[in-house]
XYZ file of C-alpha atoms in Angstrom:
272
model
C 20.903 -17.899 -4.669
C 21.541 -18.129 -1.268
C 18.592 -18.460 1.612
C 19.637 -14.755 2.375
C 19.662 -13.725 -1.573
C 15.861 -15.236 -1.747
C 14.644 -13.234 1.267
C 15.829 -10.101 -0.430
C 14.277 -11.378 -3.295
C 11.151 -11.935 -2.272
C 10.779 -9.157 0.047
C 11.743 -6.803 -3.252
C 9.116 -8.486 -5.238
C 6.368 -7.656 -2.621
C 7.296 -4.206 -2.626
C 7.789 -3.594 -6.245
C 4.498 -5.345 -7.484
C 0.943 -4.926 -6.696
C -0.231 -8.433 -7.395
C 0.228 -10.210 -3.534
C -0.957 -6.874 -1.981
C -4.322 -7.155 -4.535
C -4.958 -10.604 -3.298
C -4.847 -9.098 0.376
C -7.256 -6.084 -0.702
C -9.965 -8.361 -2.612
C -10.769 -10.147 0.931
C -12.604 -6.332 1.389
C -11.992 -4.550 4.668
C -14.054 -4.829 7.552
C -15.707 -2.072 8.985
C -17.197 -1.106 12.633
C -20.599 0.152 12.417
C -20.893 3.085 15.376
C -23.861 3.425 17.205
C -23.787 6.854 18.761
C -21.818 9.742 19.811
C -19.641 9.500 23.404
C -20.395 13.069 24.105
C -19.050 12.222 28.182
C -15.484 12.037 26.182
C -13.875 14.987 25.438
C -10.872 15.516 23.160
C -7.250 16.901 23.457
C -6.852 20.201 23.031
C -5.414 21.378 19.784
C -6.151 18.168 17.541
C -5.750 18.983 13.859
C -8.172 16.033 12.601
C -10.783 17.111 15.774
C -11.828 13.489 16.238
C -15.191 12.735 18.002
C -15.923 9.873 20.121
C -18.506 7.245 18.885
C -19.446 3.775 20.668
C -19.375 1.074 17.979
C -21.536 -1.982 17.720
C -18.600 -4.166 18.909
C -19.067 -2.582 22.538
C -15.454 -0.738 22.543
C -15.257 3.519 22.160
C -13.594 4.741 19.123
C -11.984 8.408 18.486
C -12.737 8.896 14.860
C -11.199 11.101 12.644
C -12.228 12.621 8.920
C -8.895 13.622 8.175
C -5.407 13.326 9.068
C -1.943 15.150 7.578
C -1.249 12.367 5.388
C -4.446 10.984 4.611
C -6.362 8.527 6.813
C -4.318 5.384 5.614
C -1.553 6.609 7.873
C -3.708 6.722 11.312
C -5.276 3.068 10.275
C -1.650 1.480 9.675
C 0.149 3.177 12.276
C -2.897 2.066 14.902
C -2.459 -1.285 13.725
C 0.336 -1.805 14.292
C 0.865 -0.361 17.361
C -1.425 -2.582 18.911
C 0.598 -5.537 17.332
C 3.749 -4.344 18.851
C 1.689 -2.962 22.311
C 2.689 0.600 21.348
C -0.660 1.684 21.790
C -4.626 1.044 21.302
C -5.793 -0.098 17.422
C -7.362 1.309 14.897
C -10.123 0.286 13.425
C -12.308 1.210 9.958
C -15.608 2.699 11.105
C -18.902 3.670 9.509
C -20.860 6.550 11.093
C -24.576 7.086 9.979
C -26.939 10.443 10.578
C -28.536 8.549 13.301
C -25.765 8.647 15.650
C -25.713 11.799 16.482
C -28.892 13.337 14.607
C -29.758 15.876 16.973
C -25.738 17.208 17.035
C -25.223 18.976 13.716
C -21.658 20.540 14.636
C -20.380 17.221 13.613
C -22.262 15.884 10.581
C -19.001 15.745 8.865
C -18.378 12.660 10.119
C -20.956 10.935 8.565
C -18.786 8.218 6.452
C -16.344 5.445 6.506
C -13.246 6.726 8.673
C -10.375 5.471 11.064
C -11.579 5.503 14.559
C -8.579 5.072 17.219
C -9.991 3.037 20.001
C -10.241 4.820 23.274
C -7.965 4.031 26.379
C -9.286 4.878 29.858
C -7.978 6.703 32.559
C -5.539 8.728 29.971
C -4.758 12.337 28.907
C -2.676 13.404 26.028
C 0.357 14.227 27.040
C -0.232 18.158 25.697
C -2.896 18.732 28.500
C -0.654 17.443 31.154
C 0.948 20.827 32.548
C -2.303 21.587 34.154
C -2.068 18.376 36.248
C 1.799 18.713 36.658
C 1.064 22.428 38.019
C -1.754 21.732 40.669
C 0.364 18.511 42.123
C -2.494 15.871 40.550
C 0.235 14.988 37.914
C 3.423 12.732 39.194
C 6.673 12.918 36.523
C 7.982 9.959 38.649
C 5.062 7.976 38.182
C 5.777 7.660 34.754
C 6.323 3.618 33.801
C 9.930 3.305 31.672
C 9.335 0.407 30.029
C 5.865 1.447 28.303
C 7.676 5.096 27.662
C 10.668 3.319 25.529
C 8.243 1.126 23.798
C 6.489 4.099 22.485
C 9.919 5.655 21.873
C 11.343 2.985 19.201
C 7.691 2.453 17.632
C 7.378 6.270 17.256
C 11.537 6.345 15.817
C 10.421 3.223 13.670
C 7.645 5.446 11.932
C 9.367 8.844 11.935
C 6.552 10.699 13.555
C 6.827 14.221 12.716
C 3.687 15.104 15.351
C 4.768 13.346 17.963
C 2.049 12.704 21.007
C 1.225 10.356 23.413
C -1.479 9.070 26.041
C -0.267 9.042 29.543
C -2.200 7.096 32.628
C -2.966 9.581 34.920
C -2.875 6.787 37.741
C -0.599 3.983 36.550
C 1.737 6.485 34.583
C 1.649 4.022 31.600
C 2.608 5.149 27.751
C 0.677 5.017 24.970
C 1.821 6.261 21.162
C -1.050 8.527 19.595
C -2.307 10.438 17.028
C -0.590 8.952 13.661
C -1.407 11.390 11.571
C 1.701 12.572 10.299
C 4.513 10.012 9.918
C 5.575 8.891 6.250
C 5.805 11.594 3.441
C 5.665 10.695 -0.198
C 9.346 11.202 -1.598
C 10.962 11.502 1.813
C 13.810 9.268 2.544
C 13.335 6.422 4.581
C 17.107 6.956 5.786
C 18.808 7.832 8.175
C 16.800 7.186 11.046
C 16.668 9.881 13.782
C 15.650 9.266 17.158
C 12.072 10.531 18.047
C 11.241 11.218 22.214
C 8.408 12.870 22.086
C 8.213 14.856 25.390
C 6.092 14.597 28.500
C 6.032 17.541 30.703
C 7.884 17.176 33.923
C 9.403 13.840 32.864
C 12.690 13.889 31.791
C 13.836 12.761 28.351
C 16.267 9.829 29.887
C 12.981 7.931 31.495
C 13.086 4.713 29.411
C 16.465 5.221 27.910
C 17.656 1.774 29.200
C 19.576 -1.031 26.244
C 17.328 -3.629 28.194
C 14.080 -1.782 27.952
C 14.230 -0.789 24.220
C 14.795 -4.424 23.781
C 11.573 -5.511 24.489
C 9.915 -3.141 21.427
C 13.026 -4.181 19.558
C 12.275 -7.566 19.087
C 8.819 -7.270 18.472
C 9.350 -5.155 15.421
C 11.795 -7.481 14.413
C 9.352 -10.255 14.627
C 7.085 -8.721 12.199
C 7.707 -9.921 8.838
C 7.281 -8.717 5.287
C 3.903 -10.232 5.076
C 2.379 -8.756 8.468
C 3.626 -5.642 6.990
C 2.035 -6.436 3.567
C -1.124 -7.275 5.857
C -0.898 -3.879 7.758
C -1.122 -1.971 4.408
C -3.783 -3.970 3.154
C -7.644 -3.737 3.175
C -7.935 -0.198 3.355
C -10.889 1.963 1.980
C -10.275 4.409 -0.910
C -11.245 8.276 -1.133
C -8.984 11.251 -0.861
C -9.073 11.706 2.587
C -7.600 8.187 2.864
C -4.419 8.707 0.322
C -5.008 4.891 -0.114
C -3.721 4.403 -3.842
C -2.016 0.253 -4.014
C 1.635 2.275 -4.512
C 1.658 4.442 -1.855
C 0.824 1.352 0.546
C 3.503 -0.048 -1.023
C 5.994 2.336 -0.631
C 4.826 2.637 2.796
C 5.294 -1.263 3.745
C 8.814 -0.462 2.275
C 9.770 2.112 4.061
C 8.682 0.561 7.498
C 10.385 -3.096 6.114
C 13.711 -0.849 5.795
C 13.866 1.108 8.700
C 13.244 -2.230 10.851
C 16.204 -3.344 9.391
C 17.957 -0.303 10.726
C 15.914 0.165 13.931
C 18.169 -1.861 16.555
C 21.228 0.176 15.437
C 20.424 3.492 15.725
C 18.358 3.092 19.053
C 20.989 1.065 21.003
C 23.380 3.834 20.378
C 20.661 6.107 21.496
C 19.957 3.877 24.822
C 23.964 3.787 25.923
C 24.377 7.580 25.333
């Protein structure tokens, strides 16, 4: 074999067996312990998991979520890895007792172990923006390009199927959101289609530049089979997590094969 041939090889045996990702998993996962309920924070409108914001012991806000389209593992990876790549803010595993919030029934359903999204100031989703672009408090040109196509290859890496973002009201930075819905068990990983998600007011072309997409390019280039292995690993188990050792497998997978077909597809995109 070649040094190419034992790549191949070895990224195909990481995939196809369970035995490196079970070392990763019997390290445990580590979890945030949350304190209390953010009740000054208030969601997006229309959320399907309806997250609630809880401070955790490590001093940062989290957005955490019971549920997600498919299963919890998705938000977790997805949120990791956007904040490896600068995409957009991490996710984190956090526990929520009866004492945070033991006065606020509506959302006892949270009590658990869930993904908790870390919270970005001075932001709104990008679907409660036409209020702000209406009343003049919104500016489309404000909008920064280079954070917009970050989130544009990271969100056409994944294949988001919901796609949403965070938008600084002030500094009109990007930030990918709301991973709920990206990889589907049995879908093909191939042929990768482009994924803008839209920001009202801003047109589709903001960000389309070969030397901006670059920049997210090569940093999901850099990520190798093991920090991919790493991303899928440590996760809790449950049904609202749709954690099983295969499907993280077949989810490292897909995301090891579409980077290999990322740069293609959205450098075409970028000189169209």
């Amino acid at each position: 074999m070649n040094s190419d041939q034992i790549a191949d090889w070895i990224a195909m045996t990481i995939w196809e067996s369970t035995e490196a990702l079970g070392v990763l998993d019997a390290k445990g996962y580590t979890v945030v312990e949350a304190i209390t309920t953010r009740d000054d924070l208030a969601a997006a409108t229309g959320t399907h998991a309806e997250p609630n914001a809880f401070l955790g012991v490590d001093g940062k806000s989290y957005w955490v979520k019971a549920r997600a389209q498919q299963g919890l593992v998705s938000e977790l990876i997805a949120g990791r890895l956007a904040h490896e790549v600068g995409a957009g803010p991490n996710a984190r595993i956090i526990r929520v007792t009866p004492e945070c919030f033991a006065s606020n029934a509506v959302i006892q359903r949270l009590v658990g172990v869930f993904c908790g999204i870390e919270h970005v100031h001075g932001v709104i989703n990008s679907k409660d923006l036409q209020p702000l672009l209406a009343n003049g408090s919104f500016k489309p040109d404000s909008i920064d390009p280079q954070s917009r196509a970050v989130t544009v290859v990271f969100q056409t890496w994944l294949g988001m199927a919901d796609q949403q973002l965070l938008v600084g009201v002030q500094n009109g930075r990007v930030y990918t959101i709301d991973h709920g819905e990206w990889f589907n068990d049995g879908r093909a990983s191939l042929p990768i289609q482009m994924v803008v998600a839209p920001i009202p007011g801003v047109d589709e072309t903001v960000g389309r530049d070969v030397n901006l997409v670059d920049v997210p390019l090569r940093r999901i280039e850099s990520l190798s089979d093991a920090d991919l292995l790493t991303a899928v690993s440590q996760v809790p188990i449950g049904a609202e997590w749709g954690s099983p050792a295969q499907r993280r497998l077949a989810i490292g997978a897909w995301l090891a094969e579409r980077r290999a077909n990322l740069r293609t597809v959205v450098e075409a995109w970028a000189r169209s």
